[in-house]
GROMACS .gro file of C-alpha atoms in nm:
model
  330
    1MET     CA    1   0.000   0.000   0.000
    2ARG     CA    2   0.284   0.234   0.095
    3ARG     CA    3   0.466   0.166  -0.233
    4ARG     CA    4   0.147   0.233  -0.428
    5ASN     CA    5   0.100   0.570  -0.253
    6SER     CA    6   0.461   0.661  -0.322
    7LEU     CA    7   0.417   0.571  -0.689
    8VAL     CA    8   0.103   0.784  -0.715
    9LEU     CA    9   0.284   1.082  -0.559
   10PHE     CA   10   0.579   1.036  -0.795
   11VAL     CA   11   0.357   1.019  -1.104
   12ALA     CA   12   0.160   1.326  -0.990
   13ALA     CA   13   0.481   1.523  -0.935
   14LEU     CA   14   0.616   1.414  -1.274
   15ALA     CA   15   0.290   1.518  -1.446
   16ALA     CA   16   0.305   1.858  -1.276
   17LEU     CA   17   0.662   1.909  -1.397
   18VAL     CA   18   0.570   1.810  -1.752
   19ALA     CA   19   0.271   2.047  -1.751
   20ALA     CA   20   0.486   2.330  -1.617
   21GLY     CA   21   0.748   2.263  -1.882
   22ALA     CA   22   0.485   2.267  -2.157
   23ALA     CA   23   0.342   2.594  -2.028
   24THR     CA   24   0.688   2.747  -2.022
   25ALA     CA   25   0.772   2.627  -2.371
   26ALA     CA   26   0.445   2.761  -2.513
   27ASN     CA   27   0.451   3.078  -2.302
   28GLY     CA   28   0.103   2.995  -2.172
   29GLY     CA   29   0.103   3.304  -1.954
   30PHE     CA   30   0.380   3.152  -1.742
   31THR     CA   31   0.662   3.363  -1.882
   32PRO     CA   32   0.684   3.715  -2.024
   33PRO     CA   33   0.631   3.742  -2.401
   34ALA     CA   34   0.937   3.778  -2.620
   35PRO     CA   35   1.069   4.132  -2.565
   36HIS     CA   36   1.091   4.372  -2.859
   37SER     CA   37   1.218   4.684  -2.682
   38PRO     CA   38   1.527   4.743  -2.462
   39ASN     CA   39   1.320   4.812  -2.149
   40ALA     CA   40   1.112   4.498  -2.204
   41SER     CA   41   1.435   4.299  -2.238
   42ARG     CA   42   1.554   4.430  -1.902
   43ILE     CA   43   1.223   4.337  -1.741
   44GLY     CA   44   1.259   3.986  -1.887
   45ASP     CA   45   1.614   3.959  -1.752
   46ALA     CA   46   1.495   4.052  -1.403
   47TYR     CA   47   1.209   3.802  -1.427
   48TRP     CA   48   1.432   3.510  -1.524
   49PHE     CA   49   1.696   3.601  -1.265
   50VAL     CA   50   1.441   3.600  -0.981
   51PHE     CA   51   1.272   3.290  -1.124
   52ALA     CA   52   1.603   3.102  -1.124
   53PHE     CA   53   1.654   3.175  -0.754
   54CYS     CA   54   1.295   3.073  -0.674
   55ALA     CA   55   1.329   2.750  -0.870
   56PHE     CA   56   1.659   2.670  -0.697
   57ILE     CA   57   1.510   2.732  -0.352
   58PHE     CA   58   1.203   2.526  -0.437
   59VAL     CA   59   1.415   2.230  -0.546
   60VAL     CA   60   1.640   2.253  -0.238
   61VAL     CA   61   1.345   2.272   0.002
   62GLU     CA   62   1.146   1.992  -0.162
   63VAL     CA   63   1.445   1.758  -0.196
   64THR     CA   64   1.538   1.823   0.167
   65LEU     CA   65   1.181   1.755   0.271
   66VAL     CA   66   1.176   1.422   0.088
   67VAL     CA   67   1.514   1.326   0.234
   68PHE     CA   68   1.396   1.402   0.586
   69ILE     CA   69   1.072   1.211   0.533
   70VAL     CA   70   1.268   0.904   0.424
   71ARG     CA   71   1.557   0.943   0.667
   72PHE     CA   72   1.348   0.998   0.978
   73ARG     CA   73   1.047   0.778   0.909
   74HIS     CA   74   0.937   0.568   1.204
   75ARG     CA   75   1.087   0.241   1.066
   76GLY     CA   76   0.843   0.013   1.247
   77ARG     CA   77   0.849   0.221   1.564
   78GLY     CA   78   0.513   0.255   1.733
   79ARG     CA   79   0.327   0.580   1.674
   80GLU     CA   80   0.324   0.649   2.049
   81VAL     CA   81   0.704   0.629   2.068
   82GLU     CA   82   0.890   0.956   2.025
   83GLY     CA   83   1.174   0.948   1.774
   84PRO     CA   84   1.534   1.057   1.838
   85GLN     CA   85   1.560   1.433   1.903
   86ILE     CA   86   1.813   1.670   1.750
   87ARG     CA   87   1.854   1.984   1.957
   88GLY     CA   88   2.048   2.282   1.827
   89HIS     CA   89   2.286   2.312   1.531
   90THR     CA   90   2.463   2.646   1.534
   91ARG     CA   91   2.615   2.629   1.186
   92LEU     CA   92   2.289   2.519   1.027
   93GLU     CA   93   2.095   2.795   1.204
   94LEU     CA   94   2.348   3.056   1.091
   95ALA     CA   95   2.334   2.924   0.736
   96TRP     CA   96   1.956   2.937   0.702
   97THR     CA   97   1.958   3.292   0.842
   98ALA     CA   98   2.246   3.428   0.634
   99GLY     CA   99   2.152   3.241   0.315
  100PRO     CA  100   1.813   3.403   0.253
  101ALA     CA  101   1.952   3.745   0.345
  102LEU     CA  102   2.233   3.699   0.092
  103ILE     CA  103   1.989   3.584  -0.176
  104LEU     CA  104   1.765   3.888  -0.119
  105ALA     CA  105   2.069   4.117  -0.135
  106ILE     CA  106   2.178   3.964  -0.468
  107ILE     CA  107   1.826   3.999  -0.613
  108ALA     CA  108   1.803   4.360  -0.496
  109ALA     CA  109   2.145   4.445  -0.643
  110PHE     CA  110   2.058   4.290  -0.980
  111THR     CA  111   1.719   4.467  -0.985
  112PHE     CA  112   1.875   4.807  -0.916
  113TYR     CA  113   2.130   4.734  -1.188
  114GLU     CA  114   1.848   4.671  -1.439
  115LEU     CA  115   1.625   4.962  -1.334
  116PRO     CA  116   1.799   5.243  -1.528
  117GLY     CA  117   1.753   5.053  -1.854
  118ILE     CA  118   1.386   5.002  -1.773
  119LYS     CA  119   1.309   5.358  -1.668
  120ASN     CA  120   1.551   5.580  -1.862
  121ALA     CA  121   1.493   5.626  -2.234
  122PRO     CA  122   1.794   5.615  -2.468
  123ALA     CA  123   1.920   5.955  -2.578
  124ALA     CA  124   1.748   6.056  -2.901
  125THR     CA  125   1.677   6.383  -3.076
  126GLY     CA  126   1.523   6.506  -3.397
  127ALA     CA  127   1.430   6.243  -3.652
  128ASN     CA  128   1.507   5.955  -3.416
  129ARG     CA  129   1.256   6.062  -3.150
  130LEU     CA  130   0.875   6.052  -3.150
  131THR     CA  131   0.648   6.174  -2.871
  132VAL     CA  132   0.296   6.036  -2.849
  133ARG     CA  133   0.030   6.145  -2.602
  134VAL     CA  134  -0.158   5.844  -2.464
  135GLU     CA  135  -0.502   5.921  -2.319
  136GLY     CA  136  -0.686   5.653  -2.124
  137HIS     CA  137  -1.064   5.703  -2.148
  138GLN     CA  138  -1.367   5.504  -2.045
  139PHE     CA  139  -1.337   5.283  -2.248
  140TYR     CA  140  -1.080   5.341  -2.521
  141TRP     CA  141  -0.724   5.458  -2.583
  142GLN     CA  142  -0.659   5.773  -2.781
  143PHE     CA  143  -0.318   5.851  -2.928
  144VAL     CA  144  -0.225   6.205  -3.030
  145TYR     CA  145   0.083   6.259  -3.248
  146PRO     CA  146   0.306   6.569  -3.270
  147GLY     CA  147   0.128   6.704  -3.579
  148GLY     CA  148  -0.216   6.674  -3.416
  149GLN     CA  149  -0.299   6.343  -3.586
  150VAL     CA  150  -0.518   6.106  -3.386
  151SER     CA  151  -0.576   5.731  -3.371
  152ILE     CA  152  -0.799   5.519  -3.149
  153ASP     CA  153  -0.693   5.191  -2.984
  154ARG     CA  154  -0.413   5.139  -3.239
  155MET     CA  155  -0.083   5.323  -3.210
  156VAL     CA  156   0.141   5.325  -3.517
  157VAL     CA  157   0.513   5.399  -3.481
  158PRO     CA  158   0.826   5.363  -3.693
  159VAL     CA  159   1.055   5.068  -3.625
  160GLY     CA  160   1.375   5.158  -3.441
  161LYS     CA  161   1.265   5.505  -3.330
  162VAL     CA  162   1.268   5.603  -2.961
  163VAL     CA  163   0.901   5.657  -2.876
  164HIS     CA  164   0.833   5.869  -2.568
  165LEU     CA  165   0.485   5.827  -2.423
  166THR     CA  166   0.310   6.096  -2.221
  167ILE     CA  167   0.033   5.912  -2.039
  168VAL     CA  168  -0.274   6.087  -1.895
  169SER     CA  169  -0.640   6.022  -1.807
  170PRO     CA  170  -0.931   6.268  -1.804
  171ASP     CA  171  -1.168   6.042  -1.610
  172VAL     CA  172  -1.056   5.748  -1.388
  173ALA     CA  173  -0.736   5.553  -1.331
  174HIS     CA  174  -0.619   5.334  -1.620
  175SER     CA  175  -0.291   5.153  -1.682
  176TRP     CA  176  -0.106   5.135  -2.013
  177TRP     CA  177   0.059   4.795  -2.071
  178VAL     CA  178   0.205   4.640  -2.384
  179PRO     CA  179   0.416   4.356  -2.237
  180ALA     CA  180   0.645   4.310  -2.539
  181LEU     CA  181   0.736   4.679  -2.529
  182GLY     CA  182   0.781   4.745  -2.158
  183GLY     CA  183   0.612   4.753  -1.821
  184LYS     CA  184   0.288   4.901  -1.692
  185THR     CA  185   0.249   5.276  -1.658
  186ASP     CA  186  -0.057   5.420  -1.487
  187ALA     CA  187  -0.281   5.685  -1.641
  188ILE     CA  188  -0.403   5.886  -1.341
  189PRO     CA  189  -0.638   6.188  -1.347
  190GLY     CA  190  -0.449   6.507  -1.268
  191GLN     CA  191  -0.107   6.347  -1.315
  192THR     CA  192   0.120   6.297  -1.615
  193ASN     CA  193   0.335   5.984  -1.632
  194HIS     CA  194   0.601   5.892  -1.885
  195THR     CA  195   0.753   5.581  -2.037
  196PHE     CA  196   0.923   5.482  -2.362
  197PHE     CA  197   0.990   5.196  -2.599
  198VAL     CA  198   1.193   5.121  -2.911
  199ALA     CA  199   1.030   4.856  -3.130
  200ASP     CA  200   1.315   4.646  -3.271
  201LYS     CA  201   1.124   4.481  -3.557
  202PRO     CA  202   0.804   4.530  -3.758
  203GLY     CA  203   0.496   4.374  -3.608
  204VAL     CA  204   0.180   4.424  -3.407
  205TYR     CA  205   0.217   4.414  -3.029
  206GLU     CA  206  -0.091   4.363  -2.815
  207GLY     CA  207  -0.170   4.552  -2.498
  208ARG     CA  208  -0.456   4.637  -2.266
  209CYS     CA  209  -0.563   4.847  -1.973
  210ALA     CA  210  -0.419   4.682  -1.662
  211GLU     CA  211  -0.629   4.876  -1.410
  212PHE     CA  212  -0.998   4.803  -1.355
  213CYS     CA  213  -1.170   5.117  -1.481
  214GLY     CA  214  -1.540   5.037  -1.508
  215ILE     CA  215  -1.807   4.821  -1.669
  216GLN     CA  216  -1.636   4.795  -2.011
  217HIS     CA  217  -1.280   4.764  -1.881
  218ALA     CA  218  -1.230   4.440  -2.075
  219GLU     CA  219  -1.288   4.631  -2.400
  220MET     CA  220  -0.988   4.859  -2.339
  221GLN     CA  221  -0.755   4.660  -2.555
  222ALA     CA  222  -0.482   4.827  -2.754
  223GLU     CA  223  -0.218   4.743  -3.008
  224VAL     CA  224   0.104   4.902  -3.125
  225ALA     CA  225   0.195   4.854  -3.490
  226ALA     CA  226   0.563   4.903  -3.569
  227VAL     CA  227   0.602   4.987  -3.938
  228SER     CA  228   0.850   5.131  -4.185
  229ALA     CA  229   0.908   5.505  -4.208
  230ALA     CA  230   0.715   5.524  -4.535
  231GLN     CA  231   0.417   5.339  -4.386
  232PHE     CA  232   0.425   5.567  -4.084
  233ASP     CA  233   0.415   5.877  -4.304
  234SER     CA  234   0.119   5.731  -4.492
  235PHE     CA  235  -0.057   5.661  -4.162
  236LEU     CA  236  -0.011   6.020  -4.046
  237ALA     CA  237  -0.144   6.153  -4.375
  238SER     CA  238  -0.469   5.960  -4.327
  239HIS     CA  239  -0.522   6.042  -3.959
  240ALA     CA  240  -0.575   6.416  -3.938
  241ALA     CA  241  -0.804   6.487  -3.641
  242GLY     CA  242  -1.092   6.595  -3.864
  243SER     CA  243  -1.062   6.313  -4.116
  244ARG     CA  244  -1.331   6.060  -4.200
  245THR     CA  245  -1.089   5.785  -4.087
  246VAL     CA  246  -1.056   5.930  -3.738
  247GLY     CA  247  -1.431   5.986  -3.715
  248ASN     CA  248  -1.496   5.621  -3.798
  249GLU     CA  249  -1.227   5.498  -3.558
  250THR     CA  250  -1.370   5.711  -3.279
  251VAL     CA  251  -1.721   5.574  -3.331
  252VAL     CA  252  -1.592   5.216  -3.320
  253GLY     CA  253  -1.361   5.272  -3.022
  254ALA     CA  254  -1.555   5.521  -2.810
  255CYS     CA  255  -1.922   5.460  -2.899
  256ALA     CA  256  -1.982   5.108  -3.028
  257LYS     CA  257  -1.825   4.936  -2.727
  258CYS     CA  258  -2.115   5.052  -2.511
  259HIS     CA  259  -2.396   5.106  -2.763
  260GLY     CA  260  -2.330   4.803  -2.986
  261PHE     CA  261  -2.165   4.791  -3.326
  262GLN     CA  262  -2.507   4.809  -3.492
  263GLY     CA  263  -2.624   5.076  -3.249
  264GLN     CA  264  -2.863   4.818  -3.104
  265GLY     CA  265  -2.773   4.891  -2.742
  266LEU     CA  266  -2.545   4.706  -2.503
  267VAL     CA  267  -2.455   4.848  -2.162
  268GLY     CA  268  -2.569   5.178  -2.312
  269PRO     CA  269  -2.903   5.244  -2.480
  270ALA     CA  270  -2.973   5.183  -2.848
  271ILE     CA  271  -2.871   5.476  -3.066
  272ALA     CA  272  -2.951   5.351  -3.417
  273GLY     CA  273  -3.207   5.590  -3.560
  274ASN     CA  274  -3.212   5.800  -3.242
  275SER     CA  275  -3.350   6.150  -3.299
  276LEU     CA  276  -3.062   6.296  -3.097
  277LEU     CA  277  -2.840   6.231  -3.398
  278ASN     CA  278  -3.016   6.523  -3.569
  279ASP     CA  279  -2.945   6.756  -3.276
  280THR     CA  280  -2.582   6.858  -3.323
  281ARG     CA  281  -2.583   7.089  -3.022
  282GLY     CA  282  -2.735   6.828  -2.790
  283LEU     CA  283  -2.503   6.558  -2.923
  284THR     CA  284  -2.204   6.785  -2.868
  285ALA     CA  285  -2.304   6.850  -2.508
  286LEU     CA  286  -2.354   6.477  -2.446
  287LEU     CA  287  -2.014   6.380  -2.590
  288ARG     CA  288  -1.832   6.659  -2.408
  289ALA     CA  289  -1.993   6.625  -2.065
  290GLY     CA  290  -2.145   6.275  -2.054
  291ARG     CA  291  -2.458   6.196  -1.858
  292PRO     CA  292  -2.507   6.087  -1.493
  293PRO     CA  293  -2.663   5.743  -1.426
  294THR     CA  294  -3.029   5.839  -1.450
  295ARG     CA  295  -3.165   5.676  -1.765
  296THR     CA  296  -2.920   5.383  -1.747
  297PRO     CA  297  -2.759   5.214  -1.444
  298PHE     CA  298  -2.412   5.320  -1.554
  299GLY     CA  299  -2.459   5.665  -1.703
  300MET     CA  300  -2.238   5.781  -1.987
  301PRO     CA  301  -1.879   5.895  -1.941
  302ALA     CA  302  -1.763   6.217  -2.106
  303VAL     CA  303  -1.605   6.030  -2.395
  304GLY     CA  304  -1.527   6.344  -2.595
  305LYS     CA  305  -1.403   6.566  -2.315
  306THR     CA  306  -1.055   6.612  -2.465
  307TRP     CA  307  -1.141   6.596  -2.835
  308SER     CA  308  -1.047   6.883  -3.059
  309GLN     CA  309  -1.332   7.051  -3.244
  310ALA     CA  310  -1.214   6.883  -3.564
  311GLN     CA  311  -1.233   6.537  -3.407
  312LEU     CA  312  -1.571   6.615  -3.253
  313ASP     CA  313  -1.712   6.724  -3.590
  314ALA     CA  314  -1.567   6.414  -3.762
  315THR     CA  315  -1.717   6.188  -3.494
  316ILE     CA  316  -2.063   6.344  -3.515
  317ALA     CA  317  -2.056   6.305  -3.894
  318ALA     CA  318  -1.950   5.940  -3.853
  319LEU     CA  319  -2.229   5.878  -3.599
  320LYS     CA  320  -2.486   6.010  -3.845
  321ARG     CA  321  -2.342   5.800  -4.128
  322THR     CA  322  -2.329   5.486  -3.917
  323TYR     CA  323  -2.644   5.504  -3.707
  324GLY     CA  324  -2.850   5.787  -3.854
  325LYS     CA  325  -3.080   5.602  -4.094
  326GLY     CA  326  -3.424   5.747  -4.068
  327THR     CA  327  -3.301   6.062  -3.892
  328GLY     CA  328  -3.176   6.244  -4.194
  329GLY     CA  329  -2.820   6.136  -4.134
  330GLY     CA  330  -2.802   5.930  -4.454
   0.00000   0.00000   0.00000
């Protein structure tokens, strides 16, 4: 019976190790994604360094536990009989006190060594530097570029350029996080935070809001597309704040997430064919100031509080095109 129990424990432990290995190999949320920016690489280095220590300590503790279980088992001794006692071991007690302290000191030293590369952006000026304003809203991300261009939920940047992010929020706390391009940076009302990244290869890198911010928090997904310089210039040319493209993106990112992509209603009321779409002044006031939770349990956040007049006009035109059938919107 005892051998059978031991075999079951051994098989269970082996299965757990295999599953952990598979999760690690497939990056099933167990390890950071492959880094594609210098600061993300430093975060990955710190993760693996600490993980190595934790794995080592786990193995030492578990092996020691098994050894003690085998070494000091009762060996036919009655359960009522007390086993041999070991009292005091000065060297062992000093070792298990000094060892953990030394390990923590090593981890702290390595972390402080990595921190400057995580926090401090590489020196860059002129053509090799891009500053993007990141605004966290309920429930979308808005990106504003140096020339006033705007995009919603999808940031586009040139490969290899140092991208400085100025991160703000006009409503509640959000958190900007694209794991492959760096760590989390909070967007806090009344405060401006900063971070950076340098995308090392073309691709699309997924991110999300990492701070619970309300009923549609799960919809605050984002992506960063790293493209060639020519593609970036083309993107900027099509994303002027008052363009049809930006109006459509704003409707999808800021309106449809709550009102439904067909305007059929979701956590917000149905807006397809709503007569308010004919009232530009009333629609402007609603987008700028929102509405308290009277008609709906959640109210409406001031989704357009920070929009320029050009973006507001483009969004109202897009709302009428998308949901205005029967209201004269066409």
